[in-house]
Amino acid sequence: MVLLATMLALPLLSYASTYPRHNDHSHSHSEANALLSRWYHDSDHPVHALFRRGNKTDGVTYAAVGSAEWSKGFPDPWQPNDIDEKLIPPKWVDALNDAVARKAIPNVGVPKSENGGNPVYPNGGDPNSPEICSATYQCRIDGDVWDGPAGTVALSFDDGPSDGTSQLLSFLASKNQKTTHFLIGSNMIYNPDAVKKMFEMGNDLAVHTWSHRYTTTLSNLQVVAELGFTMQLIHNSTGGRIPKFWRDTDKRVSAIAKEVFGMTTVIWNHDTDDWTLTENPPQTTAEKIQSDMKKWLTGSKSPGLVVLEHELSKQSVDAFMAAYPLMIENNWKVAPMGELFGGNVSYQNAASNTGAVTLNNLIDAKNGPKPNANTNANVDANASSASAS
Ligand SMILES: *[C@@H]1O[C@H](CO)[C@@H](O)[C@H](O)[C@H]1NC(C)=O
Ligand SMILES: *[C@@H]1O[C@H](CO)[C@@H](O)[C@H](O)[C@H]1NC(C)=O
Ligand SMILES: *[C@@H]1O[C@H](CO)[C@@H](O)[C@H](O)[C@H]1NC(C)=O
Ligand SMILES: *[C@@H]1O[C@H](CO)[C@@H](O)[C@H](O)[C@H]1NC(C)=O
């Protein structure tokens, strides 16, 4: 359903649980089981140790977005389906192994997708069973976001930066409207200017995947790589922010996103099929999208709308622009994910969406924004500004 890129039939790698565990691993995970049903993340979530911010005291600053230094150390964006596992930081693998050892990652088997079709689970596994619960089959996992708060349109776009991004950003800027971008990591490398602009506008930078394959068809370790490198690139492009939201899942993959990386999974309750507008044949038309939007936007305000839209093409962005006046006329509050879920905060470690992360806007996710360095064990107390560019 959300599949766009040509799927490369990679041999599936073995489960990461076969990796040796490091003996010195000692995170505290006393609340791990409760995490799945909560929106917020404790500031001692292990993700903070995985994405430590650089700090001024040792002269570390983030490389300018678009510079050679910025993209160094990331997987080859031209071979996005073939992430070199040697690049995966051992800390991420440790965190995965730890989550597996805690039995926090369901061991449900990795499905296969033939020719881009919906993933099929091994041994006749039912995608709607509580153990598997695949979003592709509309199965809803507790704690994942599907609906908006009543009266809201949770605005987001998938697959950027891409061909429709620049038009989308200009339109949003003209309306003083913010959004959430579910980004494809490898696309970010090609489109640094778009990344910079999204950030400067104060939009939420969130994670889709690195390669845009169905994450559910990948091994645990491959999922870690897809999410981790996209998070790392967002982190390094936003002055050290840790993304909070991501999209695409089943129960196993949702658990990896939550347990290893502290992220909340976002699905949707309405689908425009706008990504097919440039396919041959398309599965919808601009007129059909507009009439669907009209139906949704003049219908019940509860639950709020989470509409799947893409910034893939001029056509998909045109479809959004045509519908936007209906959102306003019908008195919806149109806002990005960060504003609607989790206390108006878009990142796991910073209370502001733009500018440098400073001691004053560091966040204690449990208690909300709190300018108290002592509650933020994740960040060196003397870390002050990390410039984003
Ligand atoms: C921040 O600075 C301190 C003190 O110089 C250093 O120990 C620490 O490793 C630095 N943190 C990062 C992420 O570079
Ligand atoms: C991300 O930024 C950090 C801090 O500047 C740096 O150490 C790292 O090499 C950068 N790139 C990657 C791939 O992590
Ligand atoms: C959320 O934060 C933004 C920017 O900081 C602010 O403009 C907006 O009013 C806030 N919204 C809510 C509901 O607090
Ligand atoms: C922060 O810097 C001050 C002054 O340089 C120093 O006294 C203090 O110990 C540092 N705090 C930490 C946690 O490193």
Short mmCIF file of C-alpha atoms and ligand atoms in Angstrom, two decimals:
data_model
loop_
_atom_site.label_atom_id
_atom_site.label_comp_id
_atom_site.label_asym_id
_atom_site.label_seq_id
_atom_site.Cartn_x
_atom_site.Cartn_y
_atom_site.Cartn_z
CA MET A 1 0.00 0.00 0.00
CA VAL A 2 2.73 2.45 0.87
CA LEU A 3 5.23 0.80 -1.37
CA LEU A 4 6.94 2.97 -3.92
CA ALA A 5 10.50 2.10 -4.55
CA THR A 6 11.28 -0.94 -6.61
CA MET A 7 11.77 -3.74 -4.17
CA LEU A 8 15.06 -5.51 -4.28
CA ALA A 9 14.72 -9.12 -3.29
CA LEU A 10 17.57 -9.20 -0.82
CA PRO A 11 18.28 -12.43 0.97
CA LEU A 12 16.95 -11.90 4.47
CA LEU A 13 19.64 -11.85 7.08
CA SER A 14 19.51 -13.90 10.21
CA TYR A 15 17.95 -12.56 13.38
CA ALA A 16 20.16 -10.18 15.25
CA SER A 17 19.61 -12.18 18.40
CA THR A 18 22.36 -14.44 17.12
CA TYR A 19 24.86 -11.62 17.67
CA PRO A 20 26.97 -12.04 20.78
CA ARG A 21 25.80 -10.04 23.74
CA HIS A 22 28.26 -7.71 25.29
CA ASN A 23 28.91 -8.52 28.90
CA ASP A 24 29.36 -4.95 29.99
CA HIS A 25 25.90 -3.91 28.91
CA SER A 26 24.07 -2.45 31.85
CA HIS A 27 21.15 -0.20 30.96
CA SER A 28 18.35 -0.03 33.43
CA HIS A 29 15.14 -1.27 31.85
CA SER A 30 12.88 -1.55 34.83
CA GLU A 31 9.97 0.12 33.03
CA ALA A 32 10.53 -1.47 29.68
CA ASN A 33 7.27 -3.34 29.52
CA ALA A 34 5.23 -0.27 30.25
CA LEU A 35 6.82 1.71 27.45
CA LEU A 36 4.68 0.22 24.75
CA SER A 37 1.54 1.88 25.95
CA ARG A 38 2.91 5.34 26.58
CA TRP A 39 3.45 8.34 24.38
CA TYR A 40 6.30 9.82 26.26
CA HIS A 41 9.78 8.52 26.75
CA ASP A 42 11.69 8.72 29.96
CA SER A 43 14.79 10.79 29.61
CA ASP A 44 16.72 7.72 30.69
CA HIS A 45 15.48 5.78 27.67
CA PRO A 46 18.57 4.11 26.21
CA VAL A 47 18.08 6.03 22.96
CA HIS A 48 19.73 9.02 24.62
CA ALA A 49 22.94 7.07 25.02
CA LEU A 50 22.80 6.02 21.35
CA PHE A 51 22.55 9.59 20.10
CA ARG A 52 24.71 11.59 22.40
CA ARG A 53 24.95 15.16 21.28
CA GLY A 54 28.26 16.69 20.54
CA ASN A 55 29.10 19.58 22.82
CA LYS A 56 31.02 22.75 22.83
CA THR A 57 33.35 21.77 25.57
CA ASP A 58 35.23 19.37 23.35
CA GLY A 59 34.75 21.44 20.21
CA VAL A 60 32.34 19.01 18.51
CA THR A 61 29.88 20.72 16.20
CA TYR A 62 27.63 19.13 13.62
CA ALA A 63 28.84 19.34 10.05
CA ALA A 64 27.04 21.78 7.75
CA VAL A 65 24.05 20.10 6.13
CA GLY A 66 25.07 19.17 2.59
CA SER A 67 28.80 19.17 3.25
CA ALA A 68 30.97 16.14 2.51
CA GLU A 69 31.58 15.78 6.23
CA TRP A 70 27.82 15.69 6.87
CA SER A 71 27.18 12.65 4.67
CA LYS A 72 30.39 10.86 5.63
CA GLY A 73 29.90 7.65 7.57
CA PHE A 74 26.34 7.07 6.33
CA PRO A 75 25.43 4.13 4.08
CA ASP A 76 25.78 4.63 0.33
CA PRO A 77 22.58 6.49 -0.70
CA TRP A 78 22.87 5.07 -4.22
CA GLN A 79 22.51 1.53 -2.85
CA PRO A 80 19.90 2.23 -0.18
CA ASN A 81 18.71 -1.39 -0.05
CA ASP A 82 22.17 -2.63 0.69
CA ILE A 83 23.24 -1.04 3.95
CA ASP A 84 26.75 -2.13 4.87
CA GLU A 85 26.27 -3.80 8.25
CA LYS A 86 29.83 -2.92 9.23
CA LEU A 87 28.67 0.69 9.43
CA ILE A 88 26.07 -0.08 12.11
CA PRO A 89 27.39 1.24 15.43
CA PRO A 90 27.90 -1.62 17.93
CA LYS A 91 25.89 0.37 20.49
CA TRP A 92 22.77 0.03 18.33
CA VAL A 93 23.32 -3.72 18.02
CA ASP A 94 23.80 -3.95 21.79
CA ALA A 95 20.55 -2.08 22.37
CA LEU A 96 18.73 -4.43 19.99
CA ASN A 97 20.21 -7.52 21.61
CA ASP A 98 19.26 -6.18 24.97
CA ALA A 99 15.65 -5.62 23.86
CA VAL A 100 15.53 -9.14 22.38
CA ALA A 101 16.94 -10.61 25.59
CA ARG A 102 14.27 -8.77 27.58
CA LYS A 103 11.71 -10.42 25.26
CA ALA A 104 10.53 -6.94 24.30
CA ILE A 105 10.71 -7.74 20.57
CA PRO A 106 8.07 -10.24 19.41
CA ASN A 107 9.66 -13.19 17.66
CA VAL A 108 7.02 -13.57 14.95
CA GLY A 109 9.05 -14.32 11.84
CA VAL A 110 9.94 -12.06 8.95
CA PRO A 111 7.36 -11.92 6.14
CA LYS A 112 8.23 -11.75 2.45
CA SER A 113 6.85 -9.35 -0.13
CA GLU A 114 6.76 -10.63 -3.70
CA ASN A 115 6.92 -7.93 -6.39
CA GLY A 116 5.94 -5.22 -3.98
CA GLY A 117 2.81 -7.03 -2.82
CA ASN A 118 1.66 -7.03 0.78
CA PRO A 119 4.04 -8.92 3.06
CA VAL A 120 3.15 -12.59 3.61
CA TYR A 121 4.10 -14.05 6.99
CA PRO A 122 5.86 -17.42 7.31
CA ASN A 123 4.00 -20.56 8.38
CA GLY A 124 0.63 -19.03 7.55
CA GLY A 125 1.04 -16.35 10.22
CA ASP A 126 -2.10 -14.20 10.44
CA PRO A 127 -1.15 -10.52 9.94
CA ASN A 128 -4.17 -9.51 12.03
CA SER A 129 -3.28 -11.77 14.96
CA PRO A 130 -2.29 -10.00 18.19
CA GLU A 131 1.25 -11.42 17.90
CA ILE A 132 1.90 -10.01 14.42
CA CYS A 133 -0.55 -7.10 14.06
CA SER A 134 0.59 -5.59 10.75
CA ALA A 135 -0.40 -2.02 9.91
CA THR A 136 -0.37 -2.99 6.23
CA TYR A 137 -3.44 -5.08 7.11
CA GLN A 138 -4.97 -2.30 9.24
CA CYS A 139 -4.22 -4.07 12.52
CA ARG A 140 -3.84 -1.44 15.26
CA ILE A 141 -1.14 -1.85 17.88
CA ASP A 142 -1.78 -0.23 21.28
CA GLY A 143 0.31 2.89 21.59
CA ASP A 144 0.70 3.47 17.86
CA VAL A 145 -0.97 6.60 16.49
CA TRP A 146 -3.79 6.09 14.00
CA ASP A 147 -6.27 8.82 14.84
CA GLY A 148 -5.85 12.51 15.48
CA PRO A 149 -7.29 14.24 18.54
CA ALA A 150 -10.88 15.34 17.81
CA GLY A 151 -11.09 18.37 15.55
CA THR A 152 -7.55 18.11 14.27
CA VAL A 153 -5.85 17.21 11.04
CA ALA A 154 -2.45 15.76 11.92
CA LEU A 155 -0.61 16.96 8.86
CA SER A 156 2.23 14.87 7.52
CA PHE A 157 3.93 13.92 4.29
CA ASP A 158 5.84 10.77 3.46
CA ASP A 159 8.85 9.99 1.29
CA GLY A 160 10.59 13.34 1.19
CA PRO A 161 12.68 15.05 0.40
CA SER A 162 11.47 14.40 -3.11
CA ASP A 163 10.17 15.99 -6.30
CA GLY A 164 7.19 17.69 -4.65
CA THR A 165 9.06 19.02 -1.63
CA SER A 166 10.04 22.45 -2.81
CA GLN A 167 6.51 23.27 -3.99
CA LEU A 168 5.10 21.92 -0.72
CA LEU A 169 7.44 23.99 1.45
CA SER A 170 6.67 27.18 -0.48
CA PHE A 171 2.95 26.59 -0.10
CA LEU A 172 3.20 25.80 3.62
CA ALA A 173 5.37 28.86 4.20
CA SER A 174 2.81 31.06 2.43
CA LYS A 175 0.12 29.75 4.79
CA ASN A 176 2.33 29.86 7.87
CA GLN A 177 1.51 26.18 8.26
CA LYS A 178 3.81 23.60 9.82
CA THR A 179 3.86 19.89 9.09
CA THR A 180 5.60 16.63 9.89
CA HIS A 181 7.90 15.11 7.27
CA PHE A 182 8.39 11.33 7.43
CA LEU A 183 11.75 11.35 5.69
CA ILE A 184 13.64 8.77 3.69
CA GLY A 185 17.21 8.92 4.94
CA SER A 186 18.89 8.17 1.61
CA ASN A 187 16.79 10.90 -0.06
CA MET A 188 18.02 13.41 2.51
CA ILE A 189 21.58 12.94 1.30
CA TYR A 190 20.59 14.04 -2.21
CA ASN A 191 18.47 16.95 -1.05
CA PRO A 192 20.30 18.80 1.71
CA ASP A 193 18.75 22.17 0.86
CA ALA A 194 15.26 20.77 1.36
CA VAL A 195 16.34 19.28 4.70
CA LYS A 196 17.72 22.64 5.82
CA LYS A 197 14.55 24.43 4.78
CA MET A 198 12.25 21.97 6.56
CA PHE A 199 14.24 22.44 9.72
CA GLU A 200 14.42 26.21 9.47
CA MET A 201 10.65 26.34 9.00
CA GLY A 202 10.22 24.52 12.31
CA ASN A 203 8.59 21.46 10.77
CA ASP A 204 8.92 18.10 12.52
CA LEU A 205 11.64 15.98 10.99
CA ALA A 206 10.50 12.39 11.52
CA VAL A 207 11.62 9.02 10.26
CA HIS A 208 10.20 6.90 7.46
CA THR A 209 13.07 4.56 6.64
CA TRP A 210 16.47 4.69 5.00
CA SER A 211 15.60 2.81 1.80
CA HIS A 212 11.81 2.81 1.68
CA ARG A 213 11.46 -0.94 1.79
CA TYR A 214 8.72 -2.49 3.90
CA THR A 215 10.47 -2.61 7.24
CA THR A 216 8.32 -5.56 8.21
CA THR A 217 10.13 -7.70 5.60
CA LEU A 218 13.55 -6.96 7.09
CA SER A 219 15.48 -8.69 9.86
CA ASN A 220 15.70 -7.07 13.29
CA LEU A 221 19.20 -5.84 12.50
CA GLN A 222 18.15 -4.42 9.14
CA VAL A 223 15.29 -2.56 10.84
CA VAL A 224 17.76 -1.10 13.31
CA ALA A 225 19.93 0.08 10.42
CA GLU A 226 16.97 1.58 8.49
CA LEU A 227 15.72 3.52 11.51
CA GLY A 228 19.05 4.26 13.14
CA PHE A 229 20.78 5.82 10.14
CA THR A 230 17.75 7.94 9.33
CA MET A 231 17.58 9.08 12.97
CA GLN A 232 21.32 9.74 12.99
CA LEU A 233 21.09 11.85 9.84
CA ILE A 234 18.18 13.86 11.26
CA HIS A 235 20.10 14.19 14.52
CA ASN A 236 23.19 15.47 12.71
CA SER A 237 21.06 17.87 10.62
CA THR A 238 19.14 19.46 13.49
CA GLY A 239 21.83 20.34 15.99
CA GLY A 240 21.51 17.03 17.80
CA ARG A 241 17.75 16.46 18.05
CA ILE A 242 16.40 12.92 18.42
CA PRO A 243 13.33 12.24 16.26
CA LYS A 244 10.23 11.09 18.05
CA PHE A 245 7.91 9.80 15.34
CA TRP A 246 8.23 7.29 12.54
CA ARG A 247 5.89 5.47 10.13
CA ASP A 248 5.39 1.91 8.76
CA THR A 249 5.07 -1.21 10.94
CA ASP A 250 3.95 -4.49 12.45
CA LYS A 251 4.26 -5.43 16.12
CA ARG A 252 7.87 -6.62 15.90
CA VAL A 253 9.04 -3.53 14.05
CA SER A 254 6.99 -1.16 16.22
CA ALA A 255 8.66 -2.74 19.25
CA ILE A 256 12.15 -2.21 17.81
CA ALA A 257 11.31 1.43 17.08
CA LYS A 258 10.04 1.91 20.63
CA GLU A 259 12.43 -0.23 22.62
CA VAL A 260 15.69 0.50 20.83
CA PHE A 261 15.02 4.01 19.57
CA GLY A 262 12.24 5.41 21.76
CA MET A 263 10.08 6.34 18.78
CA THR A 264 6.29 6.38 18.48
CA THR A 265 4.83 4.73 15.39
CA VAL A 266 2.34 6.78 13.36
CA ILE A 267 -0.04 5.18 10.87
CA TRP A 268 -3.13 6.93 9.41
CA ASN A 269 -6.91 6.68 9.33
CA HIS A 270 -7.44 7.89 5.77
CA ASP A 271 -5.42 7.11 2.66
CA THR A 272 -5.43 9.32 -0.45
CA ASP A 273 -3.42 6.89 -2.61
CA ASP A 274 -1.80 10.09 -3.90
CA TRP A 275 1.52 8.28 -4.42
CA THR A 276 -0.04 6.42 -7.36
CA LEU A 277 -0.82 9.64 -9.28
CA THR A 278 2.47 9.27 -11.12
CA GLU A 279 2.22 5.50 -11.47
CA ASN A 280 1.07 3.79 -14.62
CA PRO A 281 -1.80 3.19 -14.21
CA PRO A 282 -2.63 5.44 -11.22
CA GLN A 283 -5.01 4.04 -8.62
CA THR A 284 -6.72 7.38 -8.14
CA THR A 285 -7.20 10.81 -9.70
CA ALA A 286 -6.94 14.38 -8.48
CA GLU A 287 -10.75 14.57 -8.60
CA LYS A 288 -11.20 11.43 -6.52
CA ILE A 289 -8.76 12.70 -3.89
CA GLN A 290 -10.56 16.03 -3.72
CA SER A 291 -13.95 14.38 -3.30
CA ASP A 292 -12.59 12.02 -0.62
CA MET A 293 -11.01 14.96 1.19
CA LYS A 294 -14.29 16.83 1.01
CA LYS A 295 -16.11 13.87 2.50
CA TRP A 296 -13.57 13.48 5.34
CA LEU A 297 -13.26 17.21 6.04
CA THR A 298 -17.00 17.85 6.16
CA GLY A 299 -17.66 14.66 8.14
CA SER A 300 -17.30 13.83 11.80
CA LYS A 301 -14.61 15.69 13.71
CA SER A 302 -13.99 12.74 15.99
CA PRO A 303 -11.58 11.13 15.73
CA GLY A 304 -9.35 13.69 14.11
CA LEU A 305 -7.81 12.95 10.74
CA VAL A 306 -4.46 11.41 10.02
CA VAL A 307 -4.39 11.42 6.24
CA LEU A 308 -1.66 9.62 4.33
CA GLU A 309 -0.16 12.11 1.87
CA HIS A 310 3.15 12.27 0.03
CA GLU A 311 5.57 14.95 -1.09
CA LEU A 312 6.68 12.70 -3.92
CA SER A 313 5.47 14.63 -6.95
CA LYS A 314 3.90 17.84 -8.16
CA GLN A 315 0.67 15.89 -8.56
CA SER A 316 0.57 14.66 -4.96
CA VAL A 317 1.36 18.12 -3.60
CA ASP A 318 -1.24 19.71 -5.92
CA ALA A 319 -3.81 17.34 -4.42
CA PHE A 320 -2.94 18.52 -0.91
CA MET A 321 -3.00 22.19 -1.95
CA ALA A 322 -6.45 21.75 -3.44
CA ALA A 323 -7.74 20.22 -0.19
CA TYR A 324 -6.04 22.60 2.24
CA PRO A 325 -8.71 25.36 1.98
CA LEU A 326 -11.33 22.76 2.99
CA MET A 327 -9.36 22.06 6.19
CA ILE A 328 -9.38 25.74 7.07
CA GLU A 329 -12.98 26.48 5.98
CA ASN A 330 -14.26 23.59 8.01
CA ASN A 331 -12.45 24.80 11.13
CA TRP A 332 -10.02 21.99 11.62
CA LYS A 333 -6.92 22.63 13.64
CA VAL A 334 -4.20 21.65 11.18
CA ALA A 335 -0.93 20.84 12.91
CA PRO A 336 2.14 18.58 12.81
CA MET A 337 2.43 15.43 14.90
CA GLY A 338 4.67 17.04 17.49
CA GLU A 339 2.05 19.62 18.35
CA LEU A 340 -0.81 17.11 18.61
CA PHE A 341 0.90 14.18 20.31
CA GLY A 342 3.22 14.32 23.25
CA GLY A 343 3.01 17.82 24.61
CA ASN A 344 3.75 20.01 21.60
CA VAL A 345 7.24 18.64 21.30
CA SER A 346 8.60 17.12 18.11
CA TYR A 347 11.82 15.58 19.37
CA GLN A 348 12.81 13.34 22.24
CA ASN A 349 15.41 15.63 23.65
CA ALA A 350 14.65 19.23 22.67
CA ALA A 351 11.69 21.45 23.40
CA SER A 352 12.29 23.76 20.45
CA ASN A 353 12.04 22.77 16.81
CA THR A 354 14.62 25.16 15.41
CA GLY A 355 17.90 26.73 16.36
CA ALA A 356 20.55 25.33 18.63
CA VAL A 357 19.77 22.85 21.36
CA THR A 358 20.73 24.60 24.56
CA LEU A 359 20.45 23.82 28.22
CA ASN A 360 17.31 25.92 28.27
CA ASN A 361 15.42 23.89 25.72
CA LEU A 362 16.58 20.43 26.62
CA ILE A 363 13.70 18.20 27.51
CA ASP A 364 12.94 15.77 30.22
CA ALA A 365 10.39 13.77 28.31
CA LYS A 366 8.74 12.42 31.42
CA ASN A 367 8.03 15.76 33.00
CA GLY A 368 7.90 17.97 29.97
CA PRO A 369 10.29 20.71 28.99
CA LYS A 370 12.44 21.56 31.95
CA PRO A 371 15.54 23.67 31.84
CA ASN A 372 17.38 21.67 34.42
CA ALA A 373 20.53 20.00 33.24
CA ASN A 374 20.55 17.64 36.20
CA THR A 375 17.43 15.87 34.98
CA ASN A 376 18.96 15.31 31.58
CA ALA A 377 21.47 12.58 32.15
CA ASN A 378 21.52 12.09 28.40
CA VAL A 379 23.32 15.30 27.74
CA ASP A 380 26.54 16.51 29.19
CA ALA A 381 25.71 19.21 31.67
CA ASN A 382 28.01 21.63 29.96
CA ALA A 383 26.83 20.91 26.44
CA SER A 384 25.35 24.13 25.24
CA SER A 385 24.87 24.97 21.63
CA ALA A 386 25.36 22.64 18.75
CA SER A 387 24.93 24.57 15.56
CA ALA A 388 22.82 22.97 12.90
CA SER A 389 24.72 24.39 10.02
C1 LIG B 1 31.32 16.59 25.87
O1 LIG B 1 32.40 17.14 26.60
C2 LIG B 1 32.86 16.35 27.67
C3 LIG B 1 33.93 17.13 28.40
O2 LIG B 1 34.93 17.54 27.51
C4 LIG B 1 33.36 15.00 27.14
O3 LIG B 1 33.77 14.16 28.19
C5 LIG B 1 32.22 14.33 26.39
O4 LIG B 1 32.66 13.14 25.81
C6 LIG B 1 31.67 15.24 25.30
N1 LIG B 1 30.51 14.61 24.70
C7 LIG B 1 30.41 14.38 23.38
C8 LIG B 1 29.17 13.73 22.92
O5 LIG B 1 31.26 14.69 22.58
C1 LIG B 2 27.13 12.70 13.19
O1 LIG B 2 27.57 13.72 14.06
C2 LIG B 2 28.50 13.30 15.05
C3 LIG B 2 28.80 14.51 15.91
O2 LIG B 2 29.30 15.55 15.16
C4 LIG B 2 29.74 12.74 14.39
O3 LIG B 2 30.60 12.23 15.36
C5 LIG B 2 29.35 11.64 13.41
O4 LIG B 2 30.49 11.18 12.74
C6 LIG B 2 28.33 12.18 12.43
N1 LIG B 2 28.01 11.17 11.41
C7 LIG B 2 27.55 9.94 11.68
C8 LIG B 2 27.37 9.03 10.55
O5 LIG B 2 27.28 9.58 12.79
C1 LIG B 3 3.23 24.67 20.16
O1 LIG B 3 4.48 25.31 20.00
C2 LIG B 3 4.48 26.28 19.01
C3 LIG B 3 5.89 26.76 18.81
O2 LIG B 3 6.63 26.72 19.98
C4 LIG B 3 3.52 27.41 19.39
O3 LIG B 3 3.48 28.38 18.38
C5 LIG B 3 2.13 26.80 19.55
O4 LIG B 3 1.24 27.78 19.99
C6 LIG B 3 2.16 25.67 20.55
N1 LIG B 3 0.87 25.01 20.54
C7 LIG B 3 0.28 24.59 21.64
C8 LIG B 3 -1.03 23.88 21.47
O5 LIG B 3 0.74 24.78 22.75
C1 LIG B 4 30.52 22.55 33.90
O1 LIG B 4 31.46 23.59 33.80
C2 LIG B 4 31.77 24.20 35.06
C3 LIG B 4 32.70 25.38 34.81
O2 LIG B 4 33.66 25.05 33.86
C4 LIG B 4 32.37 23.17 35.99
O3 LIG B 4 32.68 23.73 37.26
C5 LIG B 4 31.39 22.01 36.16
O4 LIG B 4 31.97 21.00 36.95
C6 LIG B 4 30.97 21.45 34.82
N1 LIG B 4 29.90 20.49 35.03
C7 LIG B 4 29.98 19.26 34.54
C8 LIG B 4 28.85 18.37 34.88
O5 LIG B 4 30.89 18.87 33.81
#
